XYZ file of C-alpha atoms in Angstrom:
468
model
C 0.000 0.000 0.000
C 1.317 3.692 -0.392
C 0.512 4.869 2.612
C 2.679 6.768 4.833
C 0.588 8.611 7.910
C 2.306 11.084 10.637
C 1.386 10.927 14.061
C 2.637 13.993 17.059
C 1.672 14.343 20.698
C -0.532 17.364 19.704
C -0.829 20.149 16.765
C -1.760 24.028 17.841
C -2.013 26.790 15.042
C 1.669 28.242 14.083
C 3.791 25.629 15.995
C 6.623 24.836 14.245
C 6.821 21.299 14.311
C 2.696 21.104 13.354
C 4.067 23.213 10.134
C 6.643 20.896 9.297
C 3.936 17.467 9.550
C 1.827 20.025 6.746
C 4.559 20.780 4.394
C 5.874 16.892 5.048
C 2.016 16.043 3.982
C 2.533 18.110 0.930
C 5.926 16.475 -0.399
C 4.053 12.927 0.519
C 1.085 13.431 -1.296
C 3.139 14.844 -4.369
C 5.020 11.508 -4.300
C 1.873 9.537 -4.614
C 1.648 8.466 -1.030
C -1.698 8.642 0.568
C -1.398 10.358 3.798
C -2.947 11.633 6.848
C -1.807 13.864 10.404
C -3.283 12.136 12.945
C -2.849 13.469 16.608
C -4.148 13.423 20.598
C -4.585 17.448 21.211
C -6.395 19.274 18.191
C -6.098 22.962 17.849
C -10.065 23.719 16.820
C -8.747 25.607 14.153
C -6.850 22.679 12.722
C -9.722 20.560 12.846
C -10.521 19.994 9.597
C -6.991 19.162 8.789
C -5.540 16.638 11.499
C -7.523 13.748 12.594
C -8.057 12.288 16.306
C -5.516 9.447 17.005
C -8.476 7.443 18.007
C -9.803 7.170 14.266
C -6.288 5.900 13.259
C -6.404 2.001 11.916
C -3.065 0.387 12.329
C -1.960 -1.989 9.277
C 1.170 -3.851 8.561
C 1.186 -1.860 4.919
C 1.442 1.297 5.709
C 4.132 3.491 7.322
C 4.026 5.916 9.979
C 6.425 8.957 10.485
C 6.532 8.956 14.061
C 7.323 12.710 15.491
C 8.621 13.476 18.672
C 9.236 16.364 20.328
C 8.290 16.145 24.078
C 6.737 13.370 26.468
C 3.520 12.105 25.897
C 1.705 8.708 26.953
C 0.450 7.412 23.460
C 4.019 5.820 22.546
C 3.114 2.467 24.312
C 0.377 2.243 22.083
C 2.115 2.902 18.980
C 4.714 0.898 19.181
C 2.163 -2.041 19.546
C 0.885 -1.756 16.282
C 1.936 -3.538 13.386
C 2.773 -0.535 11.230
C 6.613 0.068 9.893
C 7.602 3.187 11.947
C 9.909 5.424 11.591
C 11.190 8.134 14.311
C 11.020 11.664 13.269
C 13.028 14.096 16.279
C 12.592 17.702 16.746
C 14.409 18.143 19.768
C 13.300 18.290 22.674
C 14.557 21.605 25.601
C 16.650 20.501 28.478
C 14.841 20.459 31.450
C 16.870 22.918 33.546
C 15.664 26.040 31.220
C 12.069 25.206 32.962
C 12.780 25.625 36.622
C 10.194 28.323 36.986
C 7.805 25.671 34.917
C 7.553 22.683 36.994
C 5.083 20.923 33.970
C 7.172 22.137 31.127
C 10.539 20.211 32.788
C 8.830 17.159 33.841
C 7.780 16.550 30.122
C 11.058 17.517 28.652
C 12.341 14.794 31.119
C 9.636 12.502 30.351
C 9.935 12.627 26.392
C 14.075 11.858 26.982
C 13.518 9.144 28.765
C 11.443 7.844 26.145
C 13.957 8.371 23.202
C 16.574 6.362 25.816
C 14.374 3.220 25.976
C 12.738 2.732 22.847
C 13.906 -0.562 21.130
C 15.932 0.757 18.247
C 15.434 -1.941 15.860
C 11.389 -1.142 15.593
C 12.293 1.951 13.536
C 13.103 1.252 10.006
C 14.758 3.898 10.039
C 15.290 7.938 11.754
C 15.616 11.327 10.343
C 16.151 14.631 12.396
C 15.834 18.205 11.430
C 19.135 19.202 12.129
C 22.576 18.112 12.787
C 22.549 19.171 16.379
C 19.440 16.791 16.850
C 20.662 13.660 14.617
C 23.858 13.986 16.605
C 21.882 13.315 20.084
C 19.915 10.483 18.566
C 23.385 8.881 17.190
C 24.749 9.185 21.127
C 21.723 7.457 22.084
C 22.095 4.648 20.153
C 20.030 4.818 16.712
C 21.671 3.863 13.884
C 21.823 5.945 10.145
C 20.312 9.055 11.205
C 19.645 11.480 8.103
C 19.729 15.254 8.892
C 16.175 16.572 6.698
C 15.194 20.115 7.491
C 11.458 19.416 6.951
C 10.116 22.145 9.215
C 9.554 25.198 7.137
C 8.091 25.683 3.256
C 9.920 28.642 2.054
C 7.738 28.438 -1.420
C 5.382 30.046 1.494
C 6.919 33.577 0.691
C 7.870 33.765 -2.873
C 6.454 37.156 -2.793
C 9.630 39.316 -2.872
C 10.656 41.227 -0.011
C 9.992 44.889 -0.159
C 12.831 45.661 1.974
C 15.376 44.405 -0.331
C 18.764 45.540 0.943
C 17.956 49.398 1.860
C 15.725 49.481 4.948
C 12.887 52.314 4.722
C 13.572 55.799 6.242
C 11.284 57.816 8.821
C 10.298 54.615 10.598
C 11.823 53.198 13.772
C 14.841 50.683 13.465
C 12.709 47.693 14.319
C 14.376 44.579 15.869
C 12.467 41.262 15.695
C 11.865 38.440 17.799
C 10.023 35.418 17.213
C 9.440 32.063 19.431
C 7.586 31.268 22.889
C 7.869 33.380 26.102
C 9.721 30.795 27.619
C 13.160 31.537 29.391
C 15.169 28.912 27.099
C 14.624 31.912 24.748
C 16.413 34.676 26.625
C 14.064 37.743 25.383
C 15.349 39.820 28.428
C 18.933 39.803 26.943
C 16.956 41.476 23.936
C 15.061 44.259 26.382
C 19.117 44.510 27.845
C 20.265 44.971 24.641
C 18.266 47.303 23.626
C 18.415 49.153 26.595
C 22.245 49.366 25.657
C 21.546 50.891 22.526
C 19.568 53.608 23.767
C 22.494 54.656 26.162
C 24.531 54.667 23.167
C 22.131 57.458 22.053
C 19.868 55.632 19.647
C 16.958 57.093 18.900
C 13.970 56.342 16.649
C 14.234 52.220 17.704
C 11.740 49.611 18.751
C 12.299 46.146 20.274
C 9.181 43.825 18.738
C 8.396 39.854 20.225
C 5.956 38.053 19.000
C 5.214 34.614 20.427
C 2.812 32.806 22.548
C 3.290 32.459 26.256
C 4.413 29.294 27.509
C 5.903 30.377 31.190
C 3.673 32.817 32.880
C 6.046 33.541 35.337
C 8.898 34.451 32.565
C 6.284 36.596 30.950
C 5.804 38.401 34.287
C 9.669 38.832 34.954
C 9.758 40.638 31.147
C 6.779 43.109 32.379
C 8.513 44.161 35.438
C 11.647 44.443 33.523
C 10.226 46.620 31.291
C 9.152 48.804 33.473
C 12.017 49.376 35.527
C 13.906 50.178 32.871
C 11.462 52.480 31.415
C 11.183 50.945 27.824
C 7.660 50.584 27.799
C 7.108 52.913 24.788
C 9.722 51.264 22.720
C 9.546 47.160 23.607
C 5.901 45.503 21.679
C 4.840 41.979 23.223
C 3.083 41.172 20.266
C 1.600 37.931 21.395
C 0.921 34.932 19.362
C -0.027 36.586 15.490
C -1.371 35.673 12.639
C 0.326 34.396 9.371
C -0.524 37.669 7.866
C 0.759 39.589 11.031
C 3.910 37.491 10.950
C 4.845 38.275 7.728
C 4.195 42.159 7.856
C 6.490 42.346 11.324
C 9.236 40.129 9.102
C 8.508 42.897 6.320
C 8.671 46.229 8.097
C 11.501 45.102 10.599
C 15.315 46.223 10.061
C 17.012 43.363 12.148
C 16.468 39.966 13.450
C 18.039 39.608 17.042
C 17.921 35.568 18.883
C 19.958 35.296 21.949
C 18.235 31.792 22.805
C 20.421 29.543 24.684
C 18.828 26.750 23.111
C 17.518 25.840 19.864
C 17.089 22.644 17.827
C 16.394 24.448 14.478
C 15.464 27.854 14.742
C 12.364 27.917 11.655
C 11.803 31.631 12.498
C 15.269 32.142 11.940
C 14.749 30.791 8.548
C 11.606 33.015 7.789
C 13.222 35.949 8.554
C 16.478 35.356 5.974
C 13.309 34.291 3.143
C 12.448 37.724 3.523
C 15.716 39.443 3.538
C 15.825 40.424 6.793
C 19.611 40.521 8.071
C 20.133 37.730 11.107
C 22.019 37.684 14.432
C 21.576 34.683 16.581
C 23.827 33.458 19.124
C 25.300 30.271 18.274
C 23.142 27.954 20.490
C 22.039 24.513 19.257
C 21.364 23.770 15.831
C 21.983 27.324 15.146
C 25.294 25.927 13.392
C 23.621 24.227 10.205
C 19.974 26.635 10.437
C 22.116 29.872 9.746
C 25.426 31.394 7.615
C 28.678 31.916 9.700
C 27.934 35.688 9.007
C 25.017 35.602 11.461
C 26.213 33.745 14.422
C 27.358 35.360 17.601
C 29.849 34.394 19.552
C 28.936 36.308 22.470
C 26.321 38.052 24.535
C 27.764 40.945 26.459
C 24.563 43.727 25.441
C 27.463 46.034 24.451
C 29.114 44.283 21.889
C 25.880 43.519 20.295
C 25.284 47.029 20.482
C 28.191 47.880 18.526
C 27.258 45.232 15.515
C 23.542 46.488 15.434
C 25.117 49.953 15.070
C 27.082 49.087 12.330
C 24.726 47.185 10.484
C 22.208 50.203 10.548
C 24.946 52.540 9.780
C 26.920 50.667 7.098
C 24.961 49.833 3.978
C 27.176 47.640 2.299
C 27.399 45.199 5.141
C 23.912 44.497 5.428
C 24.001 43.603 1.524
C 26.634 41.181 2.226
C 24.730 39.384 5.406
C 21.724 39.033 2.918
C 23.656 37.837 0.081
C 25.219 35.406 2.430
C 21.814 34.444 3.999
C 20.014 33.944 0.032
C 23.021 31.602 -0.666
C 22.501 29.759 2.712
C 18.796 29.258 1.975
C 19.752 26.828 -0.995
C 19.664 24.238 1.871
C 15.958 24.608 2.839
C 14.790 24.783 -0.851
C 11.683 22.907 -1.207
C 12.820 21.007 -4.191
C 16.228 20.468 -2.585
C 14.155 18.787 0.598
C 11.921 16.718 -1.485
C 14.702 14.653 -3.065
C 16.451 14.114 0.635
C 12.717 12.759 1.887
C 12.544 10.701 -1.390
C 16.058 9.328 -0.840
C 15.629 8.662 2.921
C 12.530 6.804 2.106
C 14.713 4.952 -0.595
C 16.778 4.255 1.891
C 13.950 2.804 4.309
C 12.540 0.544 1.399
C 10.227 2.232 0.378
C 9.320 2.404 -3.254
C 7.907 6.095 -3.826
C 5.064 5.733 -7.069
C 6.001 9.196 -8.310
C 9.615 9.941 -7.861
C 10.730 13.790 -7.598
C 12.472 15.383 -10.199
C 16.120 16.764 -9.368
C 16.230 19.153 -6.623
C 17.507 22.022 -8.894
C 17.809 22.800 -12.859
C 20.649 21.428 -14.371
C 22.296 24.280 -16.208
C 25.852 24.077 -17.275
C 28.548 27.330 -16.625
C 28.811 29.102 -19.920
C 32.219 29.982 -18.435
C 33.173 26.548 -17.423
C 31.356 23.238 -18.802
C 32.772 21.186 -15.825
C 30.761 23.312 -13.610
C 27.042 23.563 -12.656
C 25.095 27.177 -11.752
C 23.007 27.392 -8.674
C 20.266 29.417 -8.505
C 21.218 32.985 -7.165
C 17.988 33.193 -5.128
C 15.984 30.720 -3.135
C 12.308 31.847 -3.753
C 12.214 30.735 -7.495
C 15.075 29.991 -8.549
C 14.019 29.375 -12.808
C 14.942 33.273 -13.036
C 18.684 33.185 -12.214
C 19.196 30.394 -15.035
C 17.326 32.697 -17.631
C 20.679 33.913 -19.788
C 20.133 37.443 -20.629
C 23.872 37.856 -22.734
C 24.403 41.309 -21.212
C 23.168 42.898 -17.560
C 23.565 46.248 -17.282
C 24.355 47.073 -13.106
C 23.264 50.771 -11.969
C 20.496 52.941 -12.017
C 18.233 53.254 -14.845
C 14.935 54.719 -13.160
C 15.067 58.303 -13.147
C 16.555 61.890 -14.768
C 20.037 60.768 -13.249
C 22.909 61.267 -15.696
C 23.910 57.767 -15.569
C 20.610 55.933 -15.260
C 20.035 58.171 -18.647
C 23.431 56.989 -20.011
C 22.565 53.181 -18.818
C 18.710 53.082 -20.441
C 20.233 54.649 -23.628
C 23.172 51.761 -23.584
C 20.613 49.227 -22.967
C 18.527 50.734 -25.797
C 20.941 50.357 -28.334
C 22.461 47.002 -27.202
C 18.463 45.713 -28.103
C 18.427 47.955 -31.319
C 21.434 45.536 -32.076
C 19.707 42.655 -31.378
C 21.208 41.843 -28.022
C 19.605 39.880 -25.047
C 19.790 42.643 -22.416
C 18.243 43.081 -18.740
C 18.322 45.599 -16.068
C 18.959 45.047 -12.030
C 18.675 48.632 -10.325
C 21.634 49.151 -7.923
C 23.908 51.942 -6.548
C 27.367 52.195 -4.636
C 25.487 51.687 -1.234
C 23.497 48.928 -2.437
C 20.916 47.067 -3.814
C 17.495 49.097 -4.313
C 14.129 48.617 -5.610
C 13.445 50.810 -8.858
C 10.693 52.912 -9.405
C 8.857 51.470 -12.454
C 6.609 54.123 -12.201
C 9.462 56.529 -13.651
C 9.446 53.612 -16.439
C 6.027 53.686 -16.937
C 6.067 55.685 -20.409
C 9.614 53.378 -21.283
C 7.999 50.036 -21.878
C 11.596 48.730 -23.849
C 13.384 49.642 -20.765
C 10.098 48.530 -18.409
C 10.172 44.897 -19.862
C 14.202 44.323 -19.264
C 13.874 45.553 -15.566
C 14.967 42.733 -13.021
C 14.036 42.333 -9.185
C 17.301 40.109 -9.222
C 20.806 39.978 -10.934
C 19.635 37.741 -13.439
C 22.556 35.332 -15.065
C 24.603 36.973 -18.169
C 27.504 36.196 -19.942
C 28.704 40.080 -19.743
C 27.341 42.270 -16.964
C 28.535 46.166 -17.158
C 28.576 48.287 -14.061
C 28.033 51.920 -14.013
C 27.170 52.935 -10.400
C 28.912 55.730 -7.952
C 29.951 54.818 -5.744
C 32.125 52.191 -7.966
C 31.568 48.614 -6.174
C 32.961 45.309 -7.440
């Protein structure tokens, strides 16, 4: 039968891990596979989607991805049944972050002590969603682990950021934070760092977390925090937010700050890069394989922090390179890229997969070098970057400037010639979006205008500053 189910503890609207058994659903349905989410604790809202683990029928035929993520008293059951399982691990927090949360500790401790004494031979086979997680289920004993990211769709936000590498003017510098109120997550080093800032004479800056609450007491501590420090005005506890809300605060912000002490992927992390927003995270966890070397911290003194926030919002050309360096990180998480590691683990398991995925990217050869392959420049669709234009012109094009006039008249005569031409708006500071209303009454140069540096064989540069 091609059947693989999932099965976790419990699913609640905008939890990671429920968004990962969704976009897993996706990839198994596009393989072929029927397949269900079956769980104990519903979200109403999710109702429709996920079905009660009491309507699940157990067969020898079928497969079940069995998630874990925190103790729960259904595994018993489970591993009675007949089905070929295999273990799916999210991580689970070490108890001693929870010692204001008596209930959150005892089921971290509960759901390790159930990873310890599973049998390991009832698993066909186990995949984690990050190295720092496959590593702890290799200590404890299971054997070929796979490392598959399967936690966050990126194809969610192929809408292009418009933020791209300039952040808007007039509006505060908004720092972002997004996860629980939980003290694993460490948002009072955020309120302290940002208090920092301020003494350094910052002005015109906000401090945003969104996030459910999941210790009351933490959430408490923050509020009385707050207010002694007087930063009432400038620090939003935007609760738990819609998709819609999410996406706007990972649109307007300037910076995303995480100074979690633990983390065993970091999806929000992720989110925030898809929408080129630049990254700093402390290098807890997983943090290691979920983000570029560029955006890990070493440290968490509040002034040196400080000093790199400064200097990202004062140094244009430095944010471009963090984002550049966070697009070509995001090549990992591609969706396509993930569906061919799920299709090869289940390979790997036995499993025959009815429609097998096609490669995870295009195959396009170098026109500079036939012994090498092009990536895609961009993660959120990457068929533009392989789209050979012959020449890119670099600069501006979009107004009465003398040399966007002298690059649309280049470009216009390069096309009277024949040539395959495009456009990507830039300047010496940086990458910008173009006003195509300027364009408007230009359709010629309209048409060849590019939201990225699409591939050429020849790209000219006329900017000022110069930039290689």
């Amino acid at each position: 039968m091609n059947v693989i189910h999932q099965f976790t503890p419990s699913v609640a609207y905008g939890d990671g891990v429920t968004g990962g058994l969704f976009f897993t659903q996706t990839l198994l349905r596009r393989f072929g596979f029927t397949s269900e989410i079956y769980a104990h604790h519903i979200d109403p809202r999710l109702a429709t989607k996920v079905h009660p683990l009491s309507a699940y029928l157990p067969c020898a035929d079928q497969t079940l991805l069995f998630h874990h993520s925190i103790g729960h008293e259904h595994d018993a059951l489970i591993l009675s049944w007949p089905d070929r399982l295999i273990l799916v691990y999210h991580n689970i927090t070490p108890e001693h972050f929870f010692a204001d949360s008596p209930h959150l500790a005892a089921a971290c401790t509960w759901g390790r002590d159930q990873l310890k004494r599973w049998p390991r031979n009832r698993f066909l086979g186990a995949y984690a969603d990050s190295d720092y997680n496959r590593d702890e289920l290799i200590r404890l004993g299971y054997r070929d682990v796979r490392t598959i990211p399967l936690l966050v769709d990126l194809s969610r936000f192929d809408t292009p950021s418009p933020s791209v590498f300039t952040p808007p003017k007039g509006d505060p510098f908004t720092i972002l934070f997004v996860g629980r109120m939980v003290e694993n997550k460490c948002q009072d080093q955020l309120i302290d760092v940002l208090d920092e800032l301020i003494l350094r004479k910052v002005t015109n800056i906000r401090l945003v977390l969104v996030g459910g609450i999941s210790s009351v007491p933490y959430q408490n501590a923050l509020q009385s925090k707050i207010a002694a420090l007087g930063l009432s005005n400038v620090v939003l506890l935007a609760g738990k937010v819609s998709d819609e809300e999410l996406r706007r605060w990972y649109v307007t912000a300037d910076l995303y700050l995480s100074l979690s002490e633990h983390e065993g992927f970091g999806m929000p992390l992720l989110e925030a890069m898809a929408h080129d927003l630049p990254v700093l995270a402390y290098d807890a966890g997983a943090l290691i394989t979920t983000l570029p070397a560029s955006s890990l911290l070493l440290f968490k003194a509040p002034g040196r922090i400080a000093e790199k926030i400064i200097e990202i919002m004062g140094n244009p050309a430095f944010r471009r390179d963090m984002i550049l360096s966070q697009r070509d990180h995001l090549h990992r998480f591609h969706p396509l890229s993930l569906a061919q590691e799920l299709a090869d683990f289940l390979k790997q398991c036995a499993i025959t997969i009815p429609n097998v995925p096609r490669t995870p990217y295009p195959v396009i050869l170098n026109p500079m070098n036939e012994d090498t392959l092009l990536i895609p420049y961009l993660i959120r669709d990457p068929s533009p970057a392989f789209r050979n234009t012959g020449i890119r012109i670099d600069g501006p094009c979009d107004s009465t400037y003398s040399l966007a006039l002298v690059n649309r008249e280049l470009g216009r005569a390069l096309m009277e010639q024949g040539r395959e031409l495009s456009f990507f708006a830039t300047e010496g500071p940086g990458d910008y979006r173009p006003d195509r209303e300027f364009l408007a009454g230009d359709p010629q140069i309209l048409e060849s205008l590019s939201d990225y540096p699409l591939h050429a064989h020849t790209v000219i540069r006329n900017l000022y500053p110069p930039r290689v």
